[in-house]
XYZ file of C-alpha atoms in Angstrom:
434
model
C 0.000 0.000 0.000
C 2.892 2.194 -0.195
C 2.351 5.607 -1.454
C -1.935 4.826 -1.366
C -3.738 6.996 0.892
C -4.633 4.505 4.118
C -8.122 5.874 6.012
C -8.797 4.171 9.373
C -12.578 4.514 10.566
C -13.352 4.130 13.971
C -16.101 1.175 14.648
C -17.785 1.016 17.830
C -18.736 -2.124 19.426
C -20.482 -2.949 22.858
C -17.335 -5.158 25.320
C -19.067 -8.398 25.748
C -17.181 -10.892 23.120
C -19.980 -11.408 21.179
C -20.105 -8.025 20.101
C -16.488 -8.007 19.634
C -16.689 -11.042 17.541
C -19.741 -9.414 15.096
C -17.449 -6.605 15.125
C -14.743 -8.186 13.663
C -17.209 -9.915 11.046
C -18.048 -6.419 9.604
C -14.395 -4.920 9.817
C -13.404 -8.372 8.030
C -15.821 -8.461 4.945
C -15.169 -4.567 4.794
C -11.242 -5.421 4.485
C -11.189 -7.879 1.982
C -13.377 -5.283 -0.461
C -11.172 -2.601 0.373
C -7.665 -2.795 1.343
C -7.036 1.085 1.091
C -9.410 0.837 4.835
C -8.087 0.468 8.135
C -10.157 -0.153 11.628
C -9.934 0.754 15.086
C -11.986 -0.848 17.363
C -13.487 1.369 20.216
C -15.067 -0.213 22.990
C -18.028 1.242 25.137
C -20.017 -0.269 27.302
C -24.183 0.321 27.638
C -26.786 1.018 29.894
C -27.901 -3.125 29.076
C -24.391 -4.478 29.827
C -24.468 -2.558 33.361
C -28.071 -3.619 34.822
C -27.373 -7.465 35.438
C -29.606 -7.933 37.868
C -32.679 -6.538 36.615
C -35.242 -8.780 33.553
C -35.234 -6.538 30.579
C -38.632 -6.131 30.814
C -38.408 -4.739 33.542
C -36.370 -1.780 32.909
C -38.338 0.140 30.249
C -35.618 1.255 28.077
C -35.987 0.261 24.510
C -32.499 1.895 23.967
C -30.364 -0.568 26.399
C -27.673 -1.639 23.887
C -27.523 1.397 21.868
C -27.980 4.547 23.292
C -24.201 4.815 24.480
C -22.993 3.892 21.209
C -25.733 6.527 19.583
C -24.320 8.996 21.688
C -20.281 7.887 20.667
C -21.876 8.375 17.033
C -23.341 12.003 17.828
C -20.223 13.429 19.209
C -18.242 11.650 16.321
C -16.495 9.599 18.831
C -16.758 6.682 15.942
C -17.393 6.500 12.242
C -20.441 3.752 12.512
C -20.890 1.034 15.361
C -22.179 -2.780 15.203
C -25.633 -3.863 16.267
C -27.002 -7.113 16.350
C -30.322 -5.209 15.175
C -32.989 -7.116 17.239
C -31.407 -4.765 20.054
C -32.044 -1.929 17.694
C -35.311 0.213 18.740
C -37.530 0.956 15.621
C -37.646 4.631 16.063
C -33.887 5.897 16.128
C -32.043 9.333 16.914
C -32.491 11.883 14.184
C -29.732 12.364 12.044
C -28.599 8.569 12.455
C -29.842 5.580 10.191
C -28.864 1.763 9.488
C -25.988 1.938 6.471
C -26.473 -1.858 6.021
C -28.057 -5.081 7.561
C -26.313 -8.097 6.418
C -25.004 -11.648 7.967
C -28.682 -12.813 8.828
C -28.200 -15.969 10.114
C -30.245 -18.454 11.884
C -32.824 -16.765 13.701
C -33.731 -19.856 15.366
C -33.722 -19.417 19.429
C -31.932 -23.069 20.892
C -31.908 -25.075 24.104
C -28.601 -25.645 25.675
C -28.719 -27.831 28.737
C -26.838 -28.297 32.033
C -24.290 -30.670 32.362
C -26.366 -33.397 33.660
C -29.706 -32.923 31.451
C -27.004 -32.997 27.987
C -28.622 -34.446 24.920
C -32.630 -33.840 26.592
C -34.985 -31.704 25.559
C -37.563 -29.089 27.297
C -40.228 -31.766 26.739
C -38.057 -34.555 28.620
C -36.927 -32.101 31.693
C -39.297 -33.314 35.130
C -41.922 -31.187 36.141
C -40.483 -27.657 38.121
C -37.277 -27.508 36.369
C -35.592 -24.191 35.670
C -35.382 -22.899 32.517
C -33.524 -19.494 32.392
C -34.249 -16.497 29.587
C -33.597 -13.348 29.551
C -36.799 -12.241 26.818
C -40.353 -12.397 27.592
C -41.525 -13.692 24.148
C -39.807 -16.631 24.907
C -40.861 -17.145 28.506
C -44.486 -16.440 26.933
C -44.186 -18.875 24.149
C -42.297 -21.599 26.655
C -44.937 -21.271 29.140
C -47.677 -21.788 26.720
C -46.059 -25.191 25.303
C -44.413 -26.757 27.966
C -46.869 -25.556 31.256
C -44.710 -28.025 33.650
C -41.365 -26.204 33.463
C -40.124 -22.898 35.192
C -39.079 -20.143 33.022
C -37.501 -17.354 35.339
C -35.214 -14.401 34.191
C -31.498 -14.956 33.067
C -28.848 -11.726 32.350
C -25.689 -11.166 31.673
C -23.568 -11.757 27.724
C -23.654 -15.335 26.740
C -20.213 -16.140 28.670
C -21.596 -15.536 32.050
C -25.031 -17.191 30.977
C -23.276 -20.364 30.190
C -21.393 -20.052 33.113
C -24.395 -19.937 35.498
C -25.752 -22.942 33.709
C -22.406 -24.801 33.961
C -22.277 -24.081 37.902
C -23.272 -27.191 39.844
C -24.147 -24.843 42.925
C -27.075 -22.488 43.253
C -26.782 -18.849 41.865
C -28.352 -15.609 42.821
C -30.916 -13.867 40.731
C -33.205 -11.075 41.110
C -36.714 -11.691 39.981
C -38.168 -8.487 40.708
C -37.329 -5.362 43.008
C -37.825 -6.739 46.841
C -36.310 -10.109 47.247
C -32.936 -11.960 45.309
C -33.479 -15.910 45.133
C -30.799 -18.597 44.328
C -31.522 -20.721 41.879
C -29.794 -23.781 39.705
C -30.508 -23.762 35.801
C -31.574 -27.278 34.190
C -31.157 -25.259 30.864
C -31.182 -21.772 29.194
C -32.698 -20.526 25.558
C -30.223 -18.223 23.653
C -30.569 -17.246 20.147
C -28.934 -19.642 17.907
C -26.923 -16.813 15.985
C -24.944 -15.620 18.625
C -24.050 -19.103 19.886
C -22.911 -20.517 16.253
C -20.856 -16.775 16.102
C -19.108 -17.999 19.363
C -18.437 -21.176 18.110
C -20.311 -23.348 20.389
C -22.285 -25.345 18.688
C -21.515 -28.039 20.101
C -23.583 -27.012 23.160
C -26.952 -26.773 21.471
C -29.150 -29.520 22.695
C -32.483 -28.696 20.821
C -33.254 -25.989 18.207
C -37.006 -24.442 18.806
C -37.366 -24.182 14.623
C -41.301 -24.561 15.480
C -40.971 -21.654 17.712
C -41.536 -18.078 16.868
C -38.554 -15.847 17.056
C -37.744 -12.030 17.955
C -38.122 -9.192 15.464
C -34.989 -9.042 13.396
C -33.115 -11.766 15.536
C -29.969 -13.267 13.960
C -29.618 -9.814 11.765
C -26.324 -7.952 11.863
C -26.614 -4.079 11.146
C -23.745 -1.031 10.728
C -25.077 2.421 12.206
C -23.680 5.627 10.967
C -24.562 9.382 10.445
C -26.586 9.653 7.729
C -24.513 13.269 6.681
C -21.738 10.689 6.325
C -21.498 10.082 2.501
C -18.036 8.177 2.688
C -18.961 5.887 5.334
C -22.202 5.262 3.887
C -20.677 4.199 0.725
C -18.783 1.878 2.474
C -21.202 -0.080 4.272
C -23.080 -0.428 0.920
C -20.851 -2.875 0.184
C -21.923 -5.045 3.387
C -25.351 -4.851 2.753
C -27.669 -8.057 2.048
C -30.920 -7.150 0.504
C -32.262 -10.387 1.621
C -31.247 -10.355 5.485
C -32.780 -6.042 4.750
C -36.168 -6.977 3.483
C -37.152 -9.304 6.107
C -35.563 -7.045 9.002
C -37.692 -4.204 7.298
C -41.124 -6.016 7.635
C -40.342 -7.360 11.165
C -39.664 -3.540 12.514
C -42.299 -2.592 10.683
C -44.425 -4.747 12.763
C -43.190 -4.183 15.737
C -43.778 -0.226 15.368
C -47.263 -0.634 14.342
C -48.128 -2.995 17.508
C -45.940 -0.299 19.727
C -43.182 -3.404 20.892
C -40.251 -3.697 22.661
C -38.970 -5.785 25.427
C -41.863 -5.573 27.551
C -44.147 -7.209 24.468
C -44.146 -10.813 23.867
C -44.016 -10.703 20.003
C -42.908 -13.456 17.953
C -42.027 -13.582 14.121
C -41.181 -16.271 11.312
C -40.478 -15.421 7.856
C -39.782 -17.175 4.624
C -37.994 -15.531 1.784
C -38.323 -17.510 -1.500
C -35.765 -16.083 -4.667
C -36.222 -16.050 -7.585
C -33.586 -15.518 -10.100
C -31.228 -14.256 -7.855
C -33.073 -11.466 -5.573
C -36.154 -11.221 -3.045
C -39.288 -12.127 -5.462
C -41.691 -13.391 -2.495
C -41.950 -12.962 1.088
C -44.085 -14.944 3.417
C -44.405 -13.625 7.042
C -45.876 -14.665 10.068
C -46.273 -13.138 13.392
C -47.630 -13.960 16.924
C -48.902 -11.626 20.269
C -48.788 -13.784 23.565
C -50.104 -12.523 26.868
C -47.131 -12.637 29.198
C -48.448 -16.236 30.862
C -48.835 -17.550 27.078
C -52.631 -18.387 27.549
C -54.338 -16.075 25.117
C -51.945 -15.875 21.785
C -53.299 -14.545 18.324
C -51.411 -15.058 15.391
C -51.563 -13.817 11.817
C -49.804 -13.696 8.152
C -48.871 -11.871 5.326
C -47.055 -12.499 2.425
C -46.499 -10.580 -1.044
C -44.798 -10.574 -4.193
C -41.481 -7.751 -4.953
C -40.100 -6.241 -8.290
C -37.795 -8.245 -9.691
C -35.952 -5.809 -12.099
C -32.363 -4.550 -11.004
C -31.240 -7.289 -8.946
C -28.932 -5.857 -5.845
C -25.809 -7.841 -7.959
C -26.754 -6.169 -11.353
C -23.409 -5.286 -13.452
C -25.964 -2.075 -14.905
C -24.783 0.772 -12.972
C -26.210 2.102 -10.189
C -27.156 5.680 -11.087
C -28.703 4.463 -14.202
C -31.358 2.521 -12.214
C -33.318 6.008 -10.912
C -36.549 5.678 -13.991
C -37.006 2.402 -13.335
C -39.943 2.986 -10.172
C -42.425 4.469 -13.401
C -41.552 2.109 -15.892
C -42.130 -0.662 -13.292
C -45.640 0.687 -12.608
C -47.014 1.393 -16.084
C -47.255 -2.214 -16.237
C -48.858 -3.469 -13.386
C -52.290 -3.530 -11.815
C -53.163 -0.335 -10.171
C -55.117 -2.458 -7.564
C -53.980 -5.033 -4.406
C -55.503 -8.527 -4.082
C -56.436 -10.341 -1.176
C -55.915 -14.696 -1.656
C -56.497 -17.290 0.723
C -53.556 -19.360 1.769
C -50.523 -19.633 -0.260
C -49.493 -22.253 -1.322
C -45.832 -21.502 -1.668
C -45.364 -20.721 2.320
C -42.948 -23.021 4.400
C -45.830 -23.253 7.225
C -49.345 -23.901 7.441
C -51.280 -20.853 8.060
C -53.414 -20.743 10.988
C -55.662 -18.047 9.343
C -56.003 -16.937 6.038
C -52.828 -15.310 4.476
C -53.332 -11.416 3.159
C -51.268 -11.617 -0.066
C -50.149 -8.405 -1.994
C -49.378 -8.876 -5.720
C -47.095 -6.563 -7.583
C -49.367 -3.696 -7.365
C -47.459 -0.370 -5.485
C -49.136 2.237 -3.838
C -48.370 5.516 -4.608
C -45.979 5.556 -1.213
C -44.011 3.247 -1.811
C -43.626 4.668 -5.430
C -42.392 8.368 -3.693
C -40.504 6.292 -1.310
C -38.749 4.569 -4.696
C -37.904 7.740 -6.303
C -36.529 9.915 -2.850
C -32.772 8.975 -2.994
C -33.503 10.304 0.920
C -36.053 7.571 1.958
C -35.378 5.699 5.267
C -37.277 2.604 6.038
C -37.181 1.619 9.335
C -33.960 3.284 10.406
C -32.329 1.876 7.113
C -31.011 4.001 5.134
C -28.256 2.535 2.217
C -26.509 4.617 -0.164
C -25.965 4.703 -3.129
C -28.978 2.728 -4.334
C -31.221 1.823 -6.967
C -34.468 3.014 -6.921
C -36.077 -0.935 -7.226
C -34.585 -1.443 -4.481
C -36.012 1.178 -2.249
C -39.253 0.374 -3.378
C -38.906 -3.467 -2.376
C -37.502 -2.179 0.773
C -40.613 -0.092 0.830
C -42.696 -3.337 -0.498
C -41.365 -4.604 2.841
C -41.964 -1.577 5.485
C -46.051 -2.426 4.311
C -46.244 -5.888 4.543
C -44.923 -5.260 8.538
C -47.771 -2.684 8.506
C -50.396 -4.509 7.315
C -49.411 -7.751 9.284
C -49.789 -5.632 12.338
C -53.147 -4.032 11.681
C -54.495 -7.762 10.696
C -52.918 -9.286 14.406
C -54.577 -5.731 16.198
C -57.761 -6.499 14.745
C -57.721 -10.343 15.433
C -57.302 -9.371 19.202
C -53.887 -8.619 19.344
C -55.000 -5.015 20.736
C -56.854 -6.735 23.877
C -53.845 -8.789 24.766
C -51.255 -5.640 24.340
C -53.897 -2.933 26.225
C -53.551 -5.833 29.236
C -49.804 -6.013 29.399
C -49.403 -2.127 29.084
C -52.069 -1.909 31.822
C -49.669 -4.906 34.098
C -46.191 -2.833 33.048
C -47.924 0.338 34.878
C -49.020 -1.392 37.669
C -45.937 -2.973 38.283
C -44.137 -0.016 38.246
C -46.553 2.186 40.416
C -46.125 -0.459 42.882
C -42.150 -0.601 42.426
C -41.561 3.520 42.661
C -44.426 2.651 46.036
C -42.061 0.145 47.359
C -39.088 2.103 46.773
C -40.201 5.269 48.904
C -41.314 2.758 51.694
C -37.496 1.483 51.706
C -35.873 4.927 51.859
């Protein structure tokens, strides 16, 4: 590289070694498409990685994991940071937007037991055993298939998780605000991503592939200032349309039903290609009341342009008249069908199915060179593939308007109405104490 001009961005990555080792994904891929680049890793730690002691759902930030690096980002501390993006609120910071999602892998959540219930699953552990979690949807969706098992609250990164699962002796933990228990885990649920990034494998004992999973779980993401034209070029180069348009229509849910840790919400998706890019996207989505008992559960699915694939040797800037052409051709009006045929599952209700036909805002969305879906934001790009990324950002919408209207609104209005209860009696409690 002599006599080459050598820039070194600054990437910012939460401490835990997960984080360091998605990190080091990004900076890696980035590398081998550039080697004019160099990275420096800055560490900072967040409000999430502080509170060990506390569920998540109990703290009532959506911003745990990412407000400190937000902040590093605002005071251009760093050039973009690393999310795993299910940690990534839906509504972001103004001036701030998602340069890329890409690396979506396995979005399964898995079972990995304690040393003496290796090779069983939840369904073979005796009645009472502890199973530790540190998200609601899953204690929801646990609770609701396997009623004879305990699902209590598990923090800390995945090192100190397996850890307390490993530890034949009991461990404290803090299940709410007035008393800490001990406890020994039979087994804990984790994400299946983050385990496979850490190289365990090996320690999975089941893999809950019937199970719903979070919004945008197994999803990698970069975050940068969107006034930041060089870095945003950049992280175009990460970015996987396919891993983007399912992440889009799973935050787009989530926004519409007004989620976040507190919500038990569950997702599954099924992306089918079709000549090399996105052509149809089937996704499904469930509410749970926090005990599991009532659950309502809906899908969508719908068909994307597929003109300009992402990996098109055609220029980029030559793609921006391609939105009207597009629509001169299709049908000006949406269909609804029963159940597709072409979805990996069997629907529990009938599917709502959008054809080709755009409306007019995801047509403006298409031609604003501007447009931010869901926090993502990826420049330079074709104007077919903002309006597939807008295609997606509908389908969320539309998914969650179907589950609010199926009863989904009931079940939410009831754990919004529990949340503020709990934490009237909590700030009660509190004053008592002092």
């Amino acid at each position: 590289m002599s006599g080459k001009n050598v820039r070194t961005i600054r990437v910012g990555s939460r401490r835990s070694q997960l984080a360091l080792v998605q990190t080091h994904l990004a900076i890696d891929m980035l590398r081998a498409k550039n080697n004019l680049l160099e990275f420096e890793v800055v560490k900072i730690a967040t409000v999430g990685d502080k509170i060990l002691d506390v569920a998540l759902s109990k703290i009532g930030d959506k911003s745990l994991f990412t407000k400190e690096l937000e902040r590093a980002l605002e005071d251009n501390e760093v050039d973009f940071v690393v999310h795993s993006l299910k940690d990534v609120p839906t509504s972001m910071p103004e001036g701030l937007v998602l340069g890329c999602v890409f690396d979506r892998t396995s979005p399964e959540d898995v079972v990995l037991m304690s040393p003496k219930n290796r090779g069983r699953k939840l369904r073979d552990l005796p009645e009472g055993s502890v199973v530790g979690t540190s998200a609601l949807r899953r204690s929801a969706t646990l609770k609701r298939l396997y009623p004879h098992l305990n699902f209590i609250s598990i923090r800390g990164n995945l090192n100190t998780r397996l850890n307390k699962l490993d530890l034949e002796s009991e461990t404290k933990t803090k299940e709410d605000d007035s008393a800490v228990h001990t406890v020994r885990y039979d087994a804990i649920v984790l994400a299946k991503a983050g385990i496979e990034r850490l190289g365990w494998a090996d320690r999975i004992d089941e893999v809950l592939d019937n199970c719903f999973h979070a919004v945008s779980q197994g999803a990698l993401a970069c975050e940068c200032r969107k006034n930041d034209t060089f870095i945003l070029s950049v992280l175009a180069d990460l970015h996987n349309e396919s891993a983007c348009l399912s992440a889009i229509a799973e935050r787009s849910l989530m926004q519409h039903l007004d989620g976040g840790c507190s919500t038990p919400i569950g997702v599954r998706h099924q992306l089918i290609p079709s000549v090399g890019h996105p052509h149809h996207l089937v996704l499904e989505a469930n509410v749970l009341s926090v005990d599991g008992a009532q659950y309502v559960e809906a899908s969508v699915s719908a068909e994307f342009p597929h003109l300009i694939p992402r990996g098109s040797k055609r220029p980029l800037s030559v793609c921006e008249n391609d939105v009207e052409e597009i629509h001169s051709l299709l049908p000006k009006q949406p269909r609804i069908s029963g159940s597709d045929p072409r979805a990996g599952h069997p629907p529990t209700s009938e599917i709502t199915h959008l054809n080709l036909s755009c409306s007019e805002e995801e047509l403006q969305s298409a031609d604003d060179p501007s447009a931010v879906f869901m926090g993502v934001h990826v420049s330079p790009i074709c104007s077919v593939a903002r309006l597939r990324m807008a295609r997606s950002k509908r389908v969320g919408r539309i998914l969650a308007e179907k589950l609010l209207a199926s009863g989904a609104s009931r079940i939410l209005e009831e754990i919004r109405s529990q949340t503020l209860t709990a934490s009237k009696t909590n700030v009660a409690t509190s004053s008592v104490t002092k």
